[in-house]
Amino acid sequence: MVRSLSRWLPLLAILTMTACTSLPDSARGRFEARAVKVDGETAYYQVFIPAGVQAAAPTNLPVILFLHGSGERGSDGVKQTYSGLGPYLREHPDFPALVVFPQVPGHEEWSSHNNRVALAALDAAIAEFGADPARQYLTGMSMGGYGSWNIALDDPRRFAAIVPVCGAVLAPRAKRPTLFVEQVAQETDPYAVIAQRLQHTPIWIFHGALDDVVPPDDDRRLHVAFQSANARDVRYTEYPEGNHNAWDATYADPTMWAWLFAQKR
């Protein structure tokens, strides 16, 4: 009996692989390329689409705008999915939300034109997949953490919650003078201004205590400012042994996701 069964095992393996690979794309969570034109320029981005979701079919799903860090800048329209939230989604293809991945070109920052591109991509995904406009979330890491503050301050009533990871407010000790939160650059106390403008937005900030790329000082000061402003729901998690890569731990935290998806405008 064992000998007879062993003859069929290779064939069974082939049949199983064939059945798996023949699944339609919509049966799996996947990334798809998209493009949007802003200010006369075409920008390429990616959308993570949950299993079973197809375009032109209203989903009422939540939607997340993810802002990458410095290392993912470029014009390929793909690299931004290979650090931060993208790898987590590849490991969890059953993730229950749309995720939009815009990309900053060259040596630019999340500011002005690039912010408009990010929001245009988000709007396009909401329209294409019928996502829930009351459950728009914003998160970003490092340079994208700065960008999260910039974009949230542009429209404080848009996002149901934001999760800035290892970002900051001011340029990191003259290492990169172009990296800062533009909206409050001229303010005497930028932390208090951010807290005042976003006090009604649920926010969870994450940072590594040992971060020597973007030190946690600004996020600590922001948390204090939000507390002083009696903000509705602003949390701060600092990983005692964490360095700059605070994103892997943050995006692997089920408590963070449960909190995020509970927020609604």
PDB file of C-alpha atoms in Angstrom:
ATOM      1  CA  MET A   1       0.000   0.000   0.000  1.00  0.00           C
ATOM      2  CA  VAL A   2       2.811   2.417   0.916  1.00  0.00           C
ATOM      3  CA  ARG A   3       4.715   1.496  -2.260  1.00  0.00           C
ATOM      4  CA  SER A   4       1.598   2.068  -4.398  1.00  0.00           C
ATOM      5  CA  LEU A   5       0.932   5.478  -2.845  1.00  0.00           C
ATOM      6  CA  SER A   6       4.528   6.578  -3.339  1.00  0.00           C
ATOM      7  CA  ARG A   7       4.141   6.138  -7.089  1.00  0.00           C
ATOM      8  CA  TRP A   8       1.453   8.816  -7.126  1.00  0.00           C
ATOM      9  CA  LEU A   9       3.056  11.392  -4.829  1.00  0.00           C
ATOM     10  CA  PRO A  10       4.942  13.262  -7.609  1.00  0.00           C
ATOM     11  CA  LEU A  11       1.760  13.516  -9.662  1.00  0.00           C
ATOM     12  CA  LEU A  12      -0.227  14.708  -6.633  1.00  0.00           C
ATOM     13  CA  ALA A  13       2.397  17.394  -6.010  1.00  0.00           C
ATOM     14  CA  ILE A  14       2.159  18.593  -9.601  1.00  0.00           C
ATOM     15  CA  LEU A  15      -1.628  18.678  -9.464  1.00  0.00           C
ATOM     16  CA  THR A  16      -1.536  20.627  -6.177  1.00  0.00           C
ATOM     17  CA  MET A  17       0.917  23.182  -7.585  1.00  0.00           C
ATOM     18  CA  THR A  18      -1.183  23.547 -10.706  1.00  0.00           C
ATOM     19  CA  ALA A  19      -4.325  24.129  -8.659  1.00  0.00           C
ATOM     20  CA  CYS A  20      -2.549  26.798  -6.577  1.00  0.00           C
ATOM     21  CA  THR A  21      -1.030  28.624  -9.497  1.00  0.00           C
ATOM     22  CA  SER A  22      -4.281  28.589 -11.444  1.00  0.00           C
ATOM     23  CA  LEU A  23      -6.066  30.688  -8.837  1.00  0.00           C
ATOM     24  CA  PRO A  24      -7.320  33.957 -10.333  1.00  0.00           C
ATOM     25  CA  ASP A  25      -5.458  37.089  -9.264  1.00  0.00           C
ATOM     26  CA  SER A  26      -8.496  38.347  -7.373  1.00  0.00           C
ATOM     27  CA  ALA A  27      -8.302  35.292  -5.089  1.00  0.00           C
ATOM     28  CA  ARG A  28      -4.991  36.506  -3.634  1.00  0.00           C
ATOM     29  CA  GLY A  29      -3.831  39.699  -2.006  1.00  0.00           C
ATOM     30  CA  ARG A  30      -1.526  41.367  -4.525  1.00  0.00           C
ATOM     31  CA  PHE A  31       0.231  44.546  -5.626  1.00  0.00           C
ATOM     32  CA  GLU A  32      -0.820  46.247  -8.841  1.00  0.00           C
ATOM     33  CA  ALA A  33       0.813  49.137 -10.680  1.00  0.00           C
ATOM     34  CA  ARG A  34      -1.055  52.366 -11.272  1.00  0.00           C
ATOM     35  CA  ALA A  35      -0.264  55.862 -12.590  1.00  0.00           C
ATOM     36  CA  VAL A  36      -1.646  59.315 -11.923  1.00  0.00           C
ATOM     37  CA  LYS A  37      -1.005  62.654 -13.611  1.00  0.00           C
ATOM     38  CA  VAL A  38      -0.453  65.710 -11.402  1.00  0.00           C
ATOM     39  CA  ASP A  39       0.711  69.140 -12.587  1.00  0.00           C
ATOM     40  CA  GLY A  40       1.166  67.679 -16.059  1.00  0.00           C
ATOM     41  CA  GLU A  41       3.552  64.954 -14.861  1.00  0.00           C
ATOM     42  CA  THR A  42       2.859  61.212 -14.700  1.00  0.00           C
ATOM     43  CA  ALA A  43       3.752  59.456 -11.459  1.00  0.00           C
ATOM     44  CA  TYR A  44       3.742  55.687 -10.940  1.00  0.00           C
ATOM     45  CA  TYR A  45       2.632  54.011  -7.740  1.00  0.00           C
ATOM     46  CA  GLN A  46       1.460  50.669  -6.373  1.00  0.00           C
ATOM     47  CA  VAL A  47      -1.772  49.576  -4.731  1.00  0.00           C
ATOM     48  CA  PHE A  48      -2.054  46.547  -2.466  1.00  0.00           C
ATOM     49  CA  ILE A  49      -5.408  44.923  -3.202  1.00  0.00           C
ATOM     50  CA  PRO A  50      -6.823  42.418  -0.681  1.00  0.00           C
ATOM     51  CA  ALA A  51      -7.918  38.962  -1.758  1.00  0.00           C
ATOM     52  CA  GLY A  52     -11.273  38.847  -3.502  1.00  0.00           C
ATOM     53  CA  VAL A  53     -11.301  42.559  -4.349  1.00  0.00           C
ATOM     54  CA  GLN A  54     -11.695  43.745  -7.930  1.00  0.00           C
ATOM     55  CA  ALA A  55     -11.783  47.174  -9.500  1.00  0.00           C
ATOM     56  CA  ALA A  56     -15.125  48.832 -10.263  1.00  0.00           C
ATOM     57  CA  ALA A  57     -16.804  46.848  -7.480  1.00  0.00           C
ATOM     58  CA  PRO A  58     -17.656  48.896  -4.342  1.00  0.00           C
ATOM     59  CA  THR A  59     -15.781  47.408  -1.379  1.00  0.00           C
ATOM     60  CA  ASN A  60     -16.267  49.893   1.470  1.00  0.00           C
ATOM     61  CA  LEU A  61     -12.797  48.783   2.607  1.00  0.00           C
ATOM     62  CA  PRO A  62     -10.511  50.947   4.717  1.00  0.00           C
ATOM     63  CA  VAL A  63      -7.608  52.468   2.791  1.00  0.00           C
ATOM     64  CA  ILE A  64      -4.087  53.288   3.994  1.00  0.00           C
ATOM     65  CA  LEU A  65      -1.679  55.785   2.463  1.00  0.00           C
ATOM     66  CA  PHE A  66       1.907  54.638   3.086  1.00  0.00           C
ATOM     67  CA  LEU A  67       4.858  57.038   2.738  1.00  0.00           C
ATOM     68  CA  HIS A  68       8.249  55.386   2.263  1.00  0.00           C
ATOM     69  CA  GLY A  69      11.663  56.458   3.530  1.00  0.00           C
ATOM     70  CA  SER A  70      14.713  57.926   1.816  1.00  0.00           C
ATOM     71  CA  GLY A  71      16.089  54.617   0.556  1.00  0.00           C
ATOM     72  CA  GLU A  72      13.004  53.887  -1.534  1.00  0.00           C
ATOM     73  CA  ARG A  73      13.044  57.070  -3.613  1.00  0.00           C
ATOM     74  CA  GLY A  74      13.141  56.660  -7.380  1.00  0.00           C
ATOM     75  CA  SER A  75      11.028  56.492 -10.520  1.00  0.00           C
ATOM     76  CA  ASP A  76      10.533  52.739 -10.927  1.00  0.00           C
ATOM     77  CA  GLY A  77       7.188  52.836  -9.104  1.00  0.00           C
ATOM     78  CA  VAL A  78       7.978  49.614  -7.224  1.00  0.00           C
ATOM     79  CA  LYS A  79      10.898  50.024  -4.784  1.00  0.00           C
ATOM     80  CA  GLN A  80       8.670  51.683  -2.191  1.00  0.00           C
ATOM     81  CA  THR A  81       6.936  48.324  -1.588  1.00  0.00           C
ATOM     82  CA  TYR A  82      10.121  46.557  -0.465  1.00  0.00           C
ATOM     83  CA  SER A  83      10.673  48.234   2.891  1.00  0.00           C
ATOM     84  CA  GLY A  84       8.301  49.108   5.684  1.00  0.00           C
ATOM     85  CA  LEU A  85       4.705  48.095   5.158  1.00  0.00           C
ATOM     86  CA  GLY A  86       5.193  46.283   1.830  1.00  0.00           C
ATOM     87  CA  PRO A  87       7.112  43.261   3.206  1.00  0.00           C
ATOM     88  CA  TYR A  88       4.514  42.861   5.958  1.00  0.00           C
ATOM     89  CA  LEU A  89       1.748  42.712   3.352  1.00  0.00           C
ATOM     90  CA  ARG A  90       3.618  40.080   1.344  1.00  0.00           C
ATOM     91  CA  GLU A  91       3.754  37.975   4.496  1.00  0.00           C
ATOM     92  CA  HIS A  92       0.075  38.699   5.276  1.00  0.00           C
ATOM     93  CA  PRO A  93      -1.780  38.647   1.941  1.00  0.00           C
ATOM     94  CA  ASP A  94      -5.076  38.420   3.832  1.00  0.00           C
ATOM     95  CA  PHE A  95      -4.595  41.995   5.105  1.00  0.00           C
ATOM     96  CA  PRO A  96      -8.088  43.581   5.213  1.00  0.00           C
ATOM     97  CA  ALA A  97      -7.408  46.994   3.638  1.00  0.00           C
ATOM     98  CA  LEU A  98      -6.308  48.700   0.452  1.00  0.00           C
ATOM     99  CA  VAL A  99      -2.857  50.267   0.727  1.00  0.00           C
ATOM    100  CA  VAL A 100      -1.554  52.983  -1.592  1.00  0.00           C
ATOM    101  CA  PHE A 101       2.216  53.276  -2.172  1.00  0.00           C
ATOM    102  CA  PRO A 102       3.260  56.512  -3.943  1.00  0.00           C
ATOM    103  CA  GLN A 103       6.949  57.194  -4.602  1.00  0.00           C
ATOM    104  CA  VAL A 104       9.153  60.280  -4.272  1.00  0.00           C
ATOM    105  CA  PRO A 105      11.595  60.722  -7.185  1.00  0.00           C
ATOM    106  CA  GLY A 106      15.326  61.398  -7.017  1.00  0.00           C
ATOM    107  CA  HIS A 107      16.546  63.228  -3.946  1.00  0.00           C
ATOM    108  CA  GLU A 108      13.255  64.968  -3.163  1.00  0.00           C
ATOM    109  CA  GLU A 109      11.162  64.966   0.018  1.00  0.00           C
ATOM    110  CA  TRP A 110       7.529  64.407   0.937  1.00  0.00           C
ATOM    111  CA  SER A 111       6.504  67.990   0.247  1.00  0.00           C
ATOM    112  CA  SER A 112       4.511  70.198  -2.140  1.00  0.00           C
ATOM    113  CA  HIS A 113       4.193  68.383  -5.509  1.00  0.00           C
ATOM    114  CA  ASN A 114       4.969  64.940  -4.063  1.00  0.00           C
ATOM    115  CA  ASN A 115       2.274  65.352  -1.420  1.00  0.00           C
ATOM    116  CA  ARG A 116      -0.236  66.216  -4.126  1.00  0.00           C
ATOM    117  CA  VAL A 117       0.805  63.090  -6.026  1.00  0.00           C
ATOM    118  CA  ALA A 118       0.301  60.966  -2.902  1.00  0.00           C
ATOM    119  CA  LEU A 119      -3.184  62.366  -2.299  1.00  0.00           C
ATOM    120  CA  ALA A 120      -4.119  62.041  -5.978  1.00  0.00           C
ATOM    121  CA  ALA A 121      -3.095  58.367  -5.851  1.00  0.00           C
ATOM    122  CA  LEU A 122      -5.157  57.902  -2.691  1.00  0.00           C
ATOM    123  CA  ASP A 123      -8.185  59.569  -4.287  1.00  0.00           C
ATOM    124  CA  ALA A 124      -7.800  57.387  -7.381  1.00  0.00           C
ATOM    125  CA  ALA A 125      -7.732  54.193  -5.291  1.00  0.00           C
ATOM    126  CA  ILE A 126     -10.807  55.235  -3.311  1.00  0.00           C
ATOM    127  CA  ALA A 127     -12.682  55.904  -6.547  1.00  0.00           C
ATOM    128  CA  GLU A 128     -11.495  52.754  -8.325  1.00  0.00           C
ATOM    129  CA  PHE A 129     -12.257  50.322  -5.522  1.00  0.00           C
ATOM    130  CA  GLY A 130     -15.109  52.074  -3.758  1.00  0.00           C
ATOM    131  CA  ALA A 131     -13.155  52.363  -0.501  1.00  0.00           C
ATOM    132  CA  ASP A 132     -14.633  53.931   2.616  1.00  0.00           C
ATOM    133  CA  PRO A 133     -13.749  57.662   2.720  1.00  0.00           C
ATOM    134  CA  ALA A 134     -14.466  57.688   6.463  1.00  0.00           C
ATOM    135  CA  ARG A 135     -11.671  55.155   7.044  1.00  0.00           C
ATOM    136  CA  GLN A 136      -8.642  56.756   5.431  1.00  0.00           C
ATOM    137  CA  TYR A 137      -5.425  56.181   7.367  1.00  0.00           C
ATOM    138  CA  LEU A 138      -1.941  57.641   6.979  1.00  0.00           C
ATOM    139  CA  THR A 139       1.384  56.124   7.968  1.00  0.00           C
ATOM    140  CA  GLY A 140       4.996  56.669   7.000  1.00  0.00           C
ATOM    141  CA  MET A 141       8.492  55.740   8.112  1.00  0.00           C
ATOM    142  CA  SER A 142      11.579  57.929   8.559  1.00  0.00           C
ATOM    143  CA  MET A 143      11.310  60.497   5.729  1.00  0.00           C
ATOM    144  CA  GLY A 144       7.727  59.263   5.443  1.00  0.00           C
ATOM    145  CA  GLY A 145       7.237  59.989   9.141  1.00  0.00           C
ATOM    146  CA  TYR A 146       8.013  63.639   8.420  1.00  0.00           C
ATOM    147  CA  GLY A 147       5.701  63.379   5.415  1.00  0.00           C
ATOM    148  CA  SER A 148       2.885  62.049   7.570  1.00  0.00           C
ATOM    149  CA  TRP A 149       2.894  65.273   9.580  1.00  0.00           C
ATOM    150  CA  ASN A 150       3.121  67.396   6.429  1.00  0.00           C
ATOM    151  CA  ILE A 151       0.179  65.700   4.723  1.00  0.00           C
ATOM    152  CA  ALA A 152      -1.964  65.492   7.861  1.00  0.00           C
ATOM    153  CA  LEU A 153      -1.465  69.211   8.517  1.00  0.00           C
ATOM    154  CA  ASP A 154      -2.550  70.008   4.957  1.00  0.00           C
ATOM    155  CA  ASP A 155      -6.022  68.679   5.777  1.00  0.00           C
ATOM    156  CA  PRO A 156      -6.479  67.903   9.506  1.00  0.00           C
ATOM    157  CA  ARG A 157      -9.991  66.535   8.945  1.00  0.00           C
ATOM    158  CA  ARG A 158      -9.186  64.006   6.236  1.00  0.00           C
ATOM    159  CA  PHE A 159      -7.606  61.042   8.014  1.00  0.00           C
ATOM    160  CA  ALA A 160      -9.297  58.906  10.638  1.00  0.00           C
ATOM    161  CA  ALA A 161      -5.898  58.198  12.216  1.00  0.00           C
ATOM    162  CA  ILE A 162      -2.185  58.561  11.490  1.00  0.00           C
ATOM    163  CA  VAL A 163       0.828  56.448  12.484  1.00  0.00           C
ATOM    164  CA  PRO A 164       4.166  58.298  12.028  1.00  0.00           C
ATOM    165  CA  VAL A 165       7.159  55.966  12.511  1.00  0.00           C
ATOM    166  CA  CYS A 166      10.669  57.246  13.394  1.00  0.00           C
ATOM    167  CA  GLY A 167       9.979  60.653  11.892  1.00  0.00           C
ATOM    168  CA  ALA A 168      10.502  64.123  13.332  1.00  0.00           C
ATOM    169  CA  VAL A 169       9.676  67.805  12.902  1.00  0.00           C
ATOM    170  CA  LEU A 170      13.003  69.596  12.416  1.00  0.00           C
ATOM    171  CA  ALA A 171      15.899  68.666  10.125  1.00  0.00           C
ATOM    172  CA  PRO A 172      18.054  65.946  11.747  1.00  0.00           C
ATOM    173  CA  ARG A 173      21.055  67.926  13.031  1.00  0.00           C
ATOM    174  CA  ALA A 174      22.013  69.524   9.718  1.00  0.00           C
ATOM    175  CA  LYS A 175      22.604  66.121   8.095  1.00  0.00           C
ATOM    176  CA  ARG A 176      19.832  66.931   5.678  1.00  0.00           C
ATOM    177  CA  PRO A 177      18.582  70.523   5.775  1.00  0.00           C
ATOM    178  CA  THR A 178      15.740  69.842   3.303  1.00  0.00           C
ATOM    179  CA  LEU A 179      14.052  67.299   5.581  1.00  0.00           C
ATOM    180  CA  PHE A 180      11.561  68.996   7.914  1.00  0.00           C
ATOM    181  CA  VAL A 181       7.836  69.576   8.406  1.00  0.00           C
ATOM    182  CA  GLU A 182       7.167  72.514   6.101  1.00  0.00           C
ATOM    183  CA  GLN A 183       3.802  73.469   7.564  1.00  0.00           C
ATOM    184  CA  VAL A 184       5.353  74.597  10.865  1.00  0.00           C
ATOM    185  CA  ALA A 185       8.865  75.566   9.752  1.00  0.00           C
ATOM    186  CA  GLN A 186       8.434  79.228  10.683  1.00  0.00           C
ATOM    187  CA  GLU A 187       6.684  78.644  14.012  1.00  0.00           C
ATOM    188  CA  THR A 188       8.373  79.518  17.308  1.00  0.00           C
ATOM    189  CA  ASP A 189       7.013  76.318  18.879  1.00  0.00           C
ATOM    190  CA  PRO A 190       6.276  73.891  16.007  1.00  0.00           C
ATOM    191  CA  TYR A 191       5.382  71.080  18.417  1.00  0.00           C
ATOM    192  CA  ALA A 192       2.602  73.069  20.071  1.00  0.00           C
ATOM    193  CA  VAL A 193       1.252  74.147  16.673  1.00  0.00           C
ATOM    194  CA  ILE A 194       1.114  70.563  15.408  1.00  0.00           C
ATOM    195  CA  ALA A 195      -0.591  69.444  18.612  1.00  0.00           C
ATOM    196  CA  GLN A 196      -3.137  72.244  18.381  1.00  0.00           C
ATOM    197  CA  ARG A 197      -4.028  71.542  14.749  1.00  0.00           C
ATOM    198  CA  LEU A 198      -4.194  67.744  15.090  1.00  0.00           C
ATOM    199  CA  GLN A 199      -5.523  67.391  18.629  1.00  0.00           C
ATOM    200  CA  HIS A 200      -8.741  65.775  17.386  1.00  0.00           C
ATOM    201  CA  THR A 201      -6.995  63.202  15.157  1.00  0.00           C
ATOM    202  CA  PRO A 202      -6.127  59.829  16.715  1.00  0.00           C
ATOM    203  CA  ILE A 203      -2.347  59.410  16.415  1.00  0.00           C
ATOM    204  CA  TRP A 204       0.084  56.678  17.447  1.00  0.00           C
ATOM    205  CA  ILE A 205       3.763  57.647  17.193  1.00  0.00           C
ATOM    206  CA  PHE A 206       6.533  55.015  17.192  1.00  0.00           C
ATOM    207  CA  HIS A 207      10.293  55.471  17.592  1.00  0.00           C
ATOM    208  CA  GLY A 208      13.420  53.612  18.663  1.00  0.00           C
ATOM    209  CA  ALA A 209      15.159  54.969  21.763  1.00  0.00           C
ATOM    210  CA  LEU A 210      18.587  54.324  20.231  1.00  0.00           C
ATOM    211  CA  ASP A 211      17.815  55.889  16.842  1.00  0.00           C
ATOM    212  CA  ASP A 212      20.975  57.633  15.650  1.00  0.00           C
ATOM    213  CA  VAL A 213      19.613  58.553  12.203  1.00  0.00           C
ATOM    214  CA  VAL A 214      16.531  60.480  13.284  1.00  0.00           C
ATOM    215  CA  PRO A 215      16.806  60.812  17.092  1.00  0.00           C
ATOM    216  CA  PRO A 216      13.570  60.436  19.075  1.00  0.00           C
ATOM    217  CA  ASP A 217      13.781  63.895  20.687  1.00  0.00           C
ATOM    218  CA  ASP A 218      11.183  65.496  18.396  1.00  0.00           C
ATOM    219  CA  ASP A 219       8.672  62.682  18.871  1.00  0.00           C
ATOM    220  CA  ARG A 220       9.087  62.915  22.632  1.00  0.00           C
ATOM    221  CA  ARG A 221       8.440  66.659  22.493  1.00  0.00           C
ATOM    222  CA  LEU A 222       5.440  66.116  20.230  1.00  0.00           C
ATOM    223  CA  HIS A 223       3.935  63.653  22.673  1.00  0.00           C
ATOM    224  CA  VAL A 224       4.310  66.128  25.530  1.00  0.00           C
ATOM    225  CA  ALA A 225       2.750  68.862  23.371  1.00  0.00           C
ATOM    226  CA  PHE A 226      -0.242  66.668  22.555  1.00  0.00           C
ATOM    227  CA  GLN A 227      -0.705  65.881  26.244  1.00  0.00           C
ATOM    228  CA  SER A 228      -0.630  69.593  27.042  1.00  0.00           C
ATOM    229  CA  ALA A 229      -3.243  70.202  24.341  1.00  0.00           C
ATOM    230  CA  ASN A 230      -5.526  67.549  25.900  1.00  0.00           C
ATOM    231  CA  ALA A 231      -5.534  65.654  22.621  1.00  0.00           C
ATOM    232  CA  ARG A 232      -8.301  63.107  22.209  1.00  0.00           C
ATOM    233  CA  ASP A 233      -6.176  60.010  21.541  1.00  0.00           C
ATOM    234  CA  VAL A 234      -2.454  60.423  20.933  1.00  0.00           C
ATOM    235  CA  ARG A 235      -0.119  57.596  21.929  1.00  0.00           C
ATOM    236  CA  TYR A 236       3.642  57.249  21.916  1.00  0.00           C
ATOM    237  CA  THR A 237       5.570  53.976  21.879  1.00  0.00           C
ATOM    238  CA  GLU A 238       9.346  54.014  22.184  1.00  0.00           C
ATOM    239  CA  TYR A 239      11.251  50.763  21.743  1.00  0.00           C
ATOM    240  CA  PRO A 240      13.975  50.779  24.464  1.00  0.00           C
ATOM    241  CA  GLU A 241      16.437  48.716  22.393  1.00  0.00           C
ATOM    242  CA  GLY A 242      15.274  49.935  18.983  1.00  0.00           C
ATOM    243  CA  ASN A 243      17.427  51.856  16.530  1.00  0.00           C
ATOM    244  CA  HIS A 244      16.175  53.562  13.356  1.00  0.00           C
ATOM    245  CA  ASN A 245      14.247  50.558  12.072  1.00  0.00           C
ATOM    246  CA  ALA A 246      11.141  50.969  14.193  1.00  0.00           C
ATOM    247  CA  TRP A 247       8.876  50.054  11.281  1.00  0.00           C
ATOM    248  CA  ASP A 248       9.228  46.259  11.322  1.00  0.00           C
ATOM    249  CA  ALA A 249       8.087  46.070  14.943  1.00  0.00           C
ATOM    250  CA  THR A 250       5.345  48.651  14.401  1.00  0.00           C
ATOM    251  CA  TYR A 251       3.769  47.003  11.372  1.00  0.00           C
ATOM    252  CA  ALA A 252       3.996  43.558  13.003  1.00  0.00           C
ATOM    253  CA  ASP A 253       2.049  44.772  16.055  1.00  0.00           C
ATOM    254  CA  PRO A 254      -1.543  43.440  15.998  1.00  0.00           C
ATOM    255  CA  THR A 255      -2.534  45.880  18.751  1.00  0.00           C
ATOM    256  CA  MET A 256      -1.621  48.808  16.516  1.00  0.00           C
ATOM    257  CA  TRP A 257      -3.723  47.446  13.637  1.00  0.00           C
ATOM    258  CA  ALA A 258      -6.708  46.768  15.902  1.00  0.00           C
ATOM    259  CA  TRP A 259      -6.508  50.339  17.204  1.00  0.00           C
ATOM    260  CA  LEU A 260      -6.084  51.827  13.710  1.00  0.00           C
ATOM    261  CA  PHE A 261      -9.035  50.034  12.133  1.00  0.00           C
ATOM    262  CA  ALA A 262     -11.264  51.014  15.063  1.00  0.00           C
ATOM    263  CA  GLN A 263     -10.878  54.701  14.103  1.00  0.00           C
ATOM    264  CA  LYS A 264     -13.441  56.285  11.792  1.00  0.00           C
ATOM    265  CA  ARG A 265     -14.240  59.819  10.714  1.00  0.00           C
TER     266      ARG A 265
END
